[in-house]
mmCIF file of C-alpha atoms in Angstrom:
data_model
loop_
_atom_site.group_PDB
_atom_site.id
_atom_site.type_symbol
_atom_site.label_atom_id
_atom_site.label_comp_id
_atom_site.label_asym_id
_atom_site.label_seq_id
_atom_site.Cartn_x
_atom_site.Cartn_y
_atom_site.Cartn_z
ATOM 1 C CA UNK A 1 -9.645 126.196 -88.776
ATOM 2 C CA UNK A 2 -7.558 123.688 -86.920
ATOM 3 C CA UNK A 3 -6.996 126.360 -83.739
ATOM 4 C CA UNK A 4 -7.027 125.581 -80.343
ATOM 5 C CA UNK A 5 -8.090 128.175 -78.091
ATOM 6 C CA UNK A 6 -6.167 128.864 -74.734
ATOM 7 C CA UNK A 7 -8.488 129.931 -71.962
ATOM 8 C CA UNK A 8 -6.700 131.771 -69.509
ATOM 9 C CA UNK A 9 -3.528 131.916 -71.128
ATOM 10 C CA UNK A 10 -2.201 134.968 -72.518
ATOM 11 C CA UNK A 11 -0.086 134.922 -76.068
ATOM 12 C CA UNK A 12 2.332 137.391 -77.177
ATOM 13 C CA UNK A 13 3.522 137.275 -80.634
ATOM 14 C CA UNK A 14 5.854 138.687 -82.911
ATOM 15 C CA UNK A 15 7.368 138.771 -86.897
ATOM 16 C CA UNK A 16 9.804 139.823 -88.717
ATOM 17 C CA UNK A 17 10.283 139.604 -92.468
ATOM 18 C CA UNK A 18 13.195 140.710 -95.281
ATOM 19 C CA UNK A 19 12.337 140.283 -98.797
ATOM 20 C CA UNK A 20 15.264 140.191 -101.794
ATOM 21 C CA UNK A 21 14.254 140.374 -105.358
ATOM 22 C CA UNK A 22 17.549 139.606 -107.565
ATOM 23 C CA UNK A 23 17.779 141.591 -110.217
ATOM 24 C CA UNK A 24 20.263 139.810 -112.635
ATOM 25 C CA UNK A 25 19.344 135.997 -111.378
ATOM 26 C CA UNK A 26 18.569 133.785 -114.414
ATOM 27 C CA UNK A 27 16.603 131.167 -111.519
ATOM 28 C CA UNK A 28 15.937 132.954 -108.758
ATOM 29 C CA UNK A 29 12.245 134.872 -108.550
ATOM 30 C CA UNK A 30 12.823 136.092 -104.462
ATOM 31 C CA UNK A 31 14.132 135.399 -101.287
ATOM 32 C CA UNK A 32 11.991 135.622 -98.497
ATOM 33 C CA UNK A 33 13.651 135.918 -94.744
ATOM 34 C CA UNK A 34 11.549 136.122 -91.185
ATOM 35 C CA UNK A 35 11.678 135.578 -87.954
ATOM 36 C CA UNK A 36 8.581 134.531 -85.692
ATOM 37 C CA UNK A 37 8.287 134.511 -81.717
ATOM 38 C CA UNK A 38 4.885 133.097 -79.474
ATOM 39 C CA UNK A 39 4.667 133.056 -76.253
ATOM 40 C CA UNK A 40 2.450 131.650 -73.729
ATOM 41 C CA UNK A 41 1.992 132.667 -70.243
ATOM 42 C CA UNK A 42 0.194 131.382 -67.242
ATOM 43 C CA UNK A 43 -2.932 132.925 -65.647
ATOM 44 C CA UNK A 44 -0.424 134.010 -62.870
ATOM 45 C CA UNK A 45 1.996 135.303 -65.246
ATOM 46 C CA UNK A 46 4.581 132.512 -65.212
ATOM 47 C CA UNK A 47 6.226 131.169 -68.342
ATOM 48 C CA UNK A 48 4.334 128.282 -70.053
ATOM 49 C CA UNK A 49 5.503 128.166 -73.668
ATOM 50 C CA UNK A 50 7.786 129.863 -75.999
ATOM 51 C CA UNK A 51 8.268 129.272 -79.973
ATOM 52 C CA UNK A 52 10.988 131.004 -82.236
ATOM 53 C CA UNK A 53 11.739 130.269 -85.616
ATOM 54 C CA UNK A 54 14.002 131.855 -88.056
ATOM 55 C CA UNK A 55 13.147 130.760 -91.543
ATOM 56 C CA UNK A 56 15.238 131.473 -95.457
ATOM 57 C CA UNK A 57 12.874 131.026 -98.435
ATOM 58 C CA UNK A 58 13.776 131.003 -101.608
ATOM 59 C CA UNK A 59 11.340 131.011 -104.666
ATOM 60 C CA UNK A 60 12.314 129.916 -108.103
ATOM 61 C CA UNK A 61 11.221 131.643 -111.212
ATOM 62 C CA UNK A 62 9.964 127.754 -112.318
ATOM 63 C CA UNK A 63 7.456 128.103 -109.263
ATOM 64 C CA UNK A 64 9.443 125.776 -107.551
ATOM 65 C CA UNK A 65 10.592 126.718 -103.715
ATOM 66 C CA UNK A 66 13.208 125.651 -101.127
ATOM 67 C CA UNK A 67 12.643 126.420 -97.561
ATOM 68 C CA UNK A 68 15.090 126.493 -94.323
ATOM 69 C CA UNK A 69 13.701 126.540 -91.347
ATOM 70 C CA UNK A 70 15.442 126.885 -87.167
ATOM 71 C CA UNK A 71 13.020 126.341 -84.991
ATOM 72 C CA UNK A 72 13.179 126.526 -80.840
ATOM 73 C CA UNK A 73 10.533 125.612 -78.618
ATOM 74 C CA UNK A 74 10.918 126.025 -74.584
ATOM 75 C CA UNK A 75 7.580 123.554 -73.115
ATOM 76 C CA UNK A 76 7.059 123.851 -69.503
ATOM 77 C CA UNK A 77 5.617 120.296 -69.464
ATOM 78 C CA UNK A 78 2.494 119.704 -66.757
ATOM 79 C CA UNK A 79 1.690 116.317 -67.230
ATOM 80 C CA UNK A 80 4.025 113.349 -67.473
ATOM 81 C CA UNK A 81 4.446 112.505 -71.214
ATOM 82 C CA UNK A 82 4.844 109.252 -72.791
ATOM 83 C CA UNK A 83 5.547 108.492 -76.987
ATOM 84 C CA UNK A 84 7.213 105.047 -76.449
ATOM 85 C CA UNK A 85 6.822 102.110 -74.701
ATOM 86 C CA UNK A 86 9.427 103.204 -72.289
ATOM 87 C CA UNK A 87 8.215 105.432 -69.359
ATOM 88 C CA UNK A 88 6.795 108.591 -69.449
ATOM 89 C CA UNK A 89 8.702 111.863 -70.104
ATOM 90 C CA UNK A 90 8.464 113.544 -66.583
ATOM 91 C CA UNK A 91 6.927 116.403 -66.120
ATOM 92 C CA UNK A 92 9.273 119.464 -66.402
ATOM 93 C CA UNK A 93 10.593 122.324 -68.251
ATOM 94 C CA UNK A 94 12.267 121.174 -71.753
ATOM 95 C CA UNK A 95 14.087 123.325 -74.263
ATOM 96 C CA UNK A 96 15.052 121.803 -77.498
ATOM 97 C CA UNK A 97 15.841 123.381 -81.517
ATOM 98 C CA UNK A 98 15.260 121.670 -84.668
ATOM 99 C CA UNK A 99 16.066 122.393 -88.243
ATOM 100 C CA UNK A 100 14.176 121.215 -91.280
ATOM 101 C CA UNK A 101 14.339 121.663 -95.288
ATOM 102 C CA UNK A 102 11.361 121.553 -97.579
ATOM 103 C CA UNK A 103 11.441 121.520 -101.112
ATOM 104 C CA UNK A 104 8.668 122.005 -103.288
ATOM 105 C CA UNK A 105 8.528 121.115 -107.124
ATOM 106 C CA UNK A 106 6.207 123.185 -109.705
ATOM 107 C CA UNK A 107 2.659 122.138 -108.920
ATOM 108 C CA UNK A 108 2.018 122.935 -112.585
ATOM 109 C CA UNK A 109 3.346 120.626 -113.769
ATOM 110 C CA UNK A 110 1.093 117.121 -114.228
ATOM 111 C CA UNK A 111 3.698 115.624 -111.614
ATOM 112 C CA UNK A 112 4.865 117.399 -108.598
ATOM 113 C CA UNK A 113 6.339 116.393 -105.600
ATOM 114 C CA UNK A 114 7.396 117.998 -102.148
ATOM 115 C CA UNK A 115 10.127 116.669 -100.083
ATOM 116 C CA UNK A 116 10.373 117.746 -96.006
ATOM 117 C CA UNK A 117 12.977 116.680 -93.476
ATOM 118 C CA UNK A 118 13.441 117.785 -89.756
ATOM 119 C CA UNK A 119 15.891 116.878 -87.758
ATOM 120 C CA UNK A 120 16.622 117.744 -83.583
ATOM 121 C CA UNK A 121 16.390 117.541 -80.371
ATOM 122 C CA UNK A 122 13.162 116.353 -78.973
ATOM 123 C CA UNK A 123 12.226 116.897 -75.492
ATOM 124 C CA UNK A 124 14.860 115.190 -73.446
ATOM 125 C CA UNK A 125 16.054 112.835 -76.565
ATOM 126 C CA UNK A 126 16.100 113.378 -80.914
ATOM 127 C CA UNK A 127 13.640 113.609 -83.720
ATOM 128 C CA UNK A 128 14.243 112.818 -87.145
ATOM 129 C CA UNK A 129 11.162 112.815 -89.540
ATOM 130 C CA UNK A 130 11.594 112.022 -93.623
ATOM 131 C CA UNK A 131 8.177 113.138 -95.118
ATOM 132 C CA UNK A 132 8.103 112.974 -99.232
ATOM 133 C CA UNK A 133 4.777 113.577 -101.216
ATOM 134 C CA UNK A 134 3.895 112.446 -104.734
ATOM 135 C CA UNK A 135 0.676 113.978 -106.509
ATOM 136 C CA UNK A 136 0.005 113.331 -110.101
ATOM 137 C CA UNK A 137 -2.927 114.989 -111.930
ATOM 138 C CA UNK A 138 -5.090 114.242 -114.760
ATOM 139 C CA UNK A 139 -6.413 117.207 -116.476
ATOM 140 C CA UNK A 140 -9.224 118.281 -115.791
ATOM 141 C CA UNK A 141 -11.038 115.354 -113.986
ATOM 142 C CA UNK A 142 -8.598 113.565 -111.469
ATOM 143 C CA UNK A 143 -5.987 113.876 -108.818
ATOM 144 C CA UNK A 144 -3.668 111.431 -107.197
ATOM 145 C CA UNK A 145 -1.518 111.611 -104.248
ATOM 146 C CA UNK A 146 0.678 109.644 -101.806
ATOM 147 C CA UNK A 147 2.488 110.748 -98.679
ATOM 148 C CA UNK A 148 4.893 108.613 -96.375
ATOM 149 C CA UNK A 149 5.624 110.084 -93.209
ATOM 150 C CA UNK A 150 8.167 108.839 -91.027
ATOM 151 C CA UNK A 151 9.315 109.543 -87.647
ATOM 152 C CA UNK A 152 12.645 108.240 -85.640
ATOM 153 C CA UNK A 153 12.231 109.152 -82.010
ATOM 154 C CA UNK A 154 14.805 108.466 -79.622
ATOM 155 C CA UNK A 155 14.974 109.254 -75.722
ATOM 156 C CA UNK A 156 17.273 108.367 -72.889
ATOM 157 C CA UNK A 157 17.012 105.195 -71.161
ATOM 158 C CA UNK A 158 15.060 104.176 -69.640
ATOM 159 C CA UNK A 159 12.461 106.875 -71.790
ATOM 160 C CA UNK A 160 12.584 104.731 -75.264
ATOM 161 C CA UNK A 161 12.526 104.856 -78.873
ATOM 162 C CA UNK A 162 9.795 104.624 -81.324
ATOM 163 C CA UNK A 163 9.780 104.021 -85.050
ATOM 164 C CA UNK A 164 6.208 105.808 -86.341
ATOM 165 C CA UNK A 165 4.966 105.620 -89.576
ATOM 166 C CA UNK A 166 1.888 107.560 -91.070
ATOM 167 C CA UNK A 167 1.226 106.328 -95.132
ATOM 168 C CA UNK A 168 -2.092 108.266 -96.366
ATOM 169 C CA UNK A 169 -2.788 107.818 -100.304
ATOM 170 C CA UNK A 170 -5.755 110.290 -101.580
ATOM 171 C CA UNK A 171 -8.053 110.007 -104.888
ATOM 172 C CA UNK A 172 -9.692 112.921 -106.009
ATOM 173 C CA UNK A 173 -12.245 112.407 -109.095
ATOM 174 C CA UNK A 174 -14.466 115.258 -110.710
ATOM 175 C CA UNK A 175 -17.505 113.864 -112.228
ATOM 176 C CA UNK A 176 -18.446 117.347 -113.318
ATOM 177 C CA UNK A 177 -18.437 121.091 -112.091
ATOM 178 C CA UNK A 178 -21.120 119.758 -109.296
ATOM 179 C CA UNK A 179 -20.086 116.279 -108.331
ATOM 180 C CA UNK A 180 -16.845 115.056 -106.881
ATOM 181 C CA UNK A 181 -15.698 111.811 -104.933
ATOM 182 C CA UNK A 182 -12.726 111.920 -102.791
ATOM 183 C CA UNK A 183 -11.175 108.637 -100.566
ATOM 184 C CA UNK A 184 -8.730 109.226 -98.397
ATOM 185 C CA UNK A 185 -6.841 105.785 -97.009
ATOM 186 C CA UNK A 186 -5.040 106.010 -93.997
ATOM 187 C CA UNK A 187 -2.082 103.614 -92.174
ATOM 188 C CA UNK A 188 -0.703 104.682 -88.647
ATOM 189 C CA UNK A 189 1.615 102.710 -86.811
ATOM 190 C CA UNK A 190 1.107 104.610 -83.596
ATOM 191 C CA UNK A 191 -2.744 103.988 -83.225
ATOM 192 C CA UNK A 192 -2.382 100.904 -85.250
ATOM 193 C CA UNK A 193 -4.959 101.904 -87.107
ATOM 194 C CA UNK A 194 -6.110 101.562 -91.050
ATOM 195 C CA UNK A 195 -8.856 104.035 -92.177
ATOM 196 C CA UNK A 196 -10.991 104.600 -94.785
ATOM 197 C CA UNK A 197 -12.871 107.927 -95.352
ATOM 198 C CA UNK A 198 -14.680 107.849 -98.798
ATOM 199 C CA UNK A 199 -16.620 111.432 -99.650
ATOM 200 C CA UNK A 200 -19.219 111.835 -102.044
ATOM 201 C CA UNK A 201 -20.025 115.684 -102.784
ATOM 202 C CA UNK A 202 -23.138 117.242 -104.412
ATOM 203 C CA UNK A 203 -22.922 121.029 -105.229
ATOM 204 C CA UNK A 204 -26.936 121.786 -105.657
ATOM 205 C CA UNK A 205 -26.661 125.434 -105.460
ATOM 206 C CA UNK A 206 -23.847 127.718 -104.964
ATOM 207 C CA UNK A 207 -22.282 127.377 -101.357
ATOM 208 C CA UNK A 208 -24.658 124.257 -100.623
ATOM 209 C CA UNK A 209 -23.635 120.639 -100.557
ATOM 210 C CA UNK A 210 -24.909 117.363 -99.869
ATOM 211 C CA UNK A 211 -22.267 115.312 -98.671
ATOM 212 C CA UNK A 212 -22.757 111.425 -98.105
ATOM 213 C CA UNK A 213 -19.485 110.252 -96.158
ATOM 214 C CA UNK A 214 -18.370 106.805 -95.427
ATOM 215 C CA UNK A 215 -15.794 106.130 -92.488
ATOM 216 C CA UNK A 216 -14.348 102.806 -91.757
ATOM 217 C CA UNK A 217 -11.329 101.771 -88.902
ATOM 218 C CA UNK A 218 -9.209 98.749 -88.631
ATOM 219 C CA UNK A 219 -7.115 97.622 -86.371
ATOM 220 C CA UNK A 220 -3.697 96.029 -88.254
ATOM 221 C CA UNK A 221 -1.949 94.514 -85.267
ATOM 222 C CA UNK A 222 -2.676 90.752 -84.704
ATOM 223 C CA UNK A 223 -6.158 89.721 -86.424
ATOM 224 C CA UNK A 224 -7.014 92.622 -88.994
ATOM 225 C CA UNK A 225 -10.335 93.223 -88.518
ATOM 226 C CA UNK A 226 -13.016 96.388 -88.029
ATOM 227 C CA UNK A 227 -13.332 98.728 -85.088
ATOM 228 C CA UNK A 228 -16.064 100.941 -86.263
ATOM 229 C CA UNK A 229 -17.714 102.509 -89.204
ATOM 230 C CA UNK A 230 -20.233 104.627 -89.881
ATOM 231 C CA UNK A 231 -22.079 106.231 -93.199
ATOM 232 C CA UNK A 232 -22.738 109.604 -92.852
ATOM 233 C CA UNK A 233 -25.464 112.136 -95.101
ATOM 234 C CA UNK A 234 -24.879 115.746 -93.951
ATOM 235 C CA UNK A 235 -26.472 118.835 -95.902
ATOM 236 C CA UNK A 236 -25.913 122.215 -96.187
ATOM 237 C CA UNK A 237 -27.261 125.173 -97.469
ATOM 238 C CA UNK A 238 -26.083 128.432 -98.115
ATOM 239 C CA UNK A 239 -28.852 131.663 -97.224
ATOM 240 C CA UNK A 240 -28.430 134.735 -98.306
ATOM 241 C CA UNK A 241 -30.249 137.480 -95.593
#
């Protein structure tokens, strides 16, 4: 599910949400307005973590949508920190708010696109990230995408800068109701890394799969070549008891 479990932390958390429906807008389906607060706390009660974010949404009657977000985060840092090639961020207590816009065109439509932008402090220095995403579908049997992601870090000297960039095209193709293929194709700067996952999908019964999955890594910098791959067959089955 993509959550990370604290042990012997303890989180308190809190939201808040408006909703507007206009009643003479012409564009305009609902507004949807919220505030959020987490926090984390230490095993001896002490402070380890806070995260606040007040957030406007607005939803089209096109099923498009335009989101404003404020976001503060207060990180009691434990271990020396480093992003750059400068030296590590020391380990301290850093607050720092951000703001970011998301747009997000009808996905109805054959071609949709979503645009996101942050912009803020960063720990000790600034963050600007740029991430725009193209997808373009093929009734019923296909679906392309592309997404850029970009990110301008700069810190105090003698912390550094860094320049990241994460490119990740996508192919989706249905076969029929039981067999799809999806490749995804990653680039990151960061890890210097360019990856290859390739996913062939068997729907045998309902809720059971055969999957036969091939991974491949290559490092860009210097002499392109492989790090590792592997071809993977995994299987499973749904039982009802």
């Amino acid at each position: 599910t993509g959550e990370v479990i604290r042990i012997g932390f303890t989180q308190i958390s809190s939201n808040l949400d408006y909703y507007i429906f206009p009643k003479a807008s012409e564009h305009v389906n609902f507004h949807w307005s919220g505030l959020e607060n987490y926090v984390w706390f230490n095993s001896d009660g002490s402070l380890n973590e806070w995260y606040t974010r007040l957030r406007h949404f607005i939803f089209f009657k096109n099923r498009s949508a335009l989101r404003f977000r404020l976001n503060n985060n207060y990180v009691d840092l434990r271990f020396p920190f480093q992003l750059t090639d400068g030296q590590p961020l020391p380990a301290k207590a850093y607050n720092f708010s951000e703001f970011n816009i998301q747009y997000n065109s009808d996905n109805r439509k054959v071609f949709n696109f979503e645009l996101f932008a942050v912009y803020g402090a960063f720990y000790n220095g600034t963050k600007l990230t740029l991430i725009p995403t193209l997808n373009y579908r093929i009734q019923p049997w296909a679906n392309f995408a592309v997404g850029l992601e970009w990110n301008d870090v700069r810190f105090p000297e003698p912390y550094g800068a860094a320049s990241l960039w994460l490119i990740n095209p996508r192919i989706e193709i249905n076969f029929s109701r039981n067999l799809f293929w999806t490749t995804f194709l990653q680039y990151n700067t960061q890890a210097d890394n360019f990856n290859i996952n390739s996913r062939l999908q068997w729907r045998f019964a309902p809720m059971s799969d055969v999957f036969l999955i091939y991974n491949d890594n290559y490092q860009v910098e210097g002499l392109f070549g492989p790090k590792n791959r592997a071809v993977v067959l995994k299987i499973s089955y749904w039982l009802s008891v």
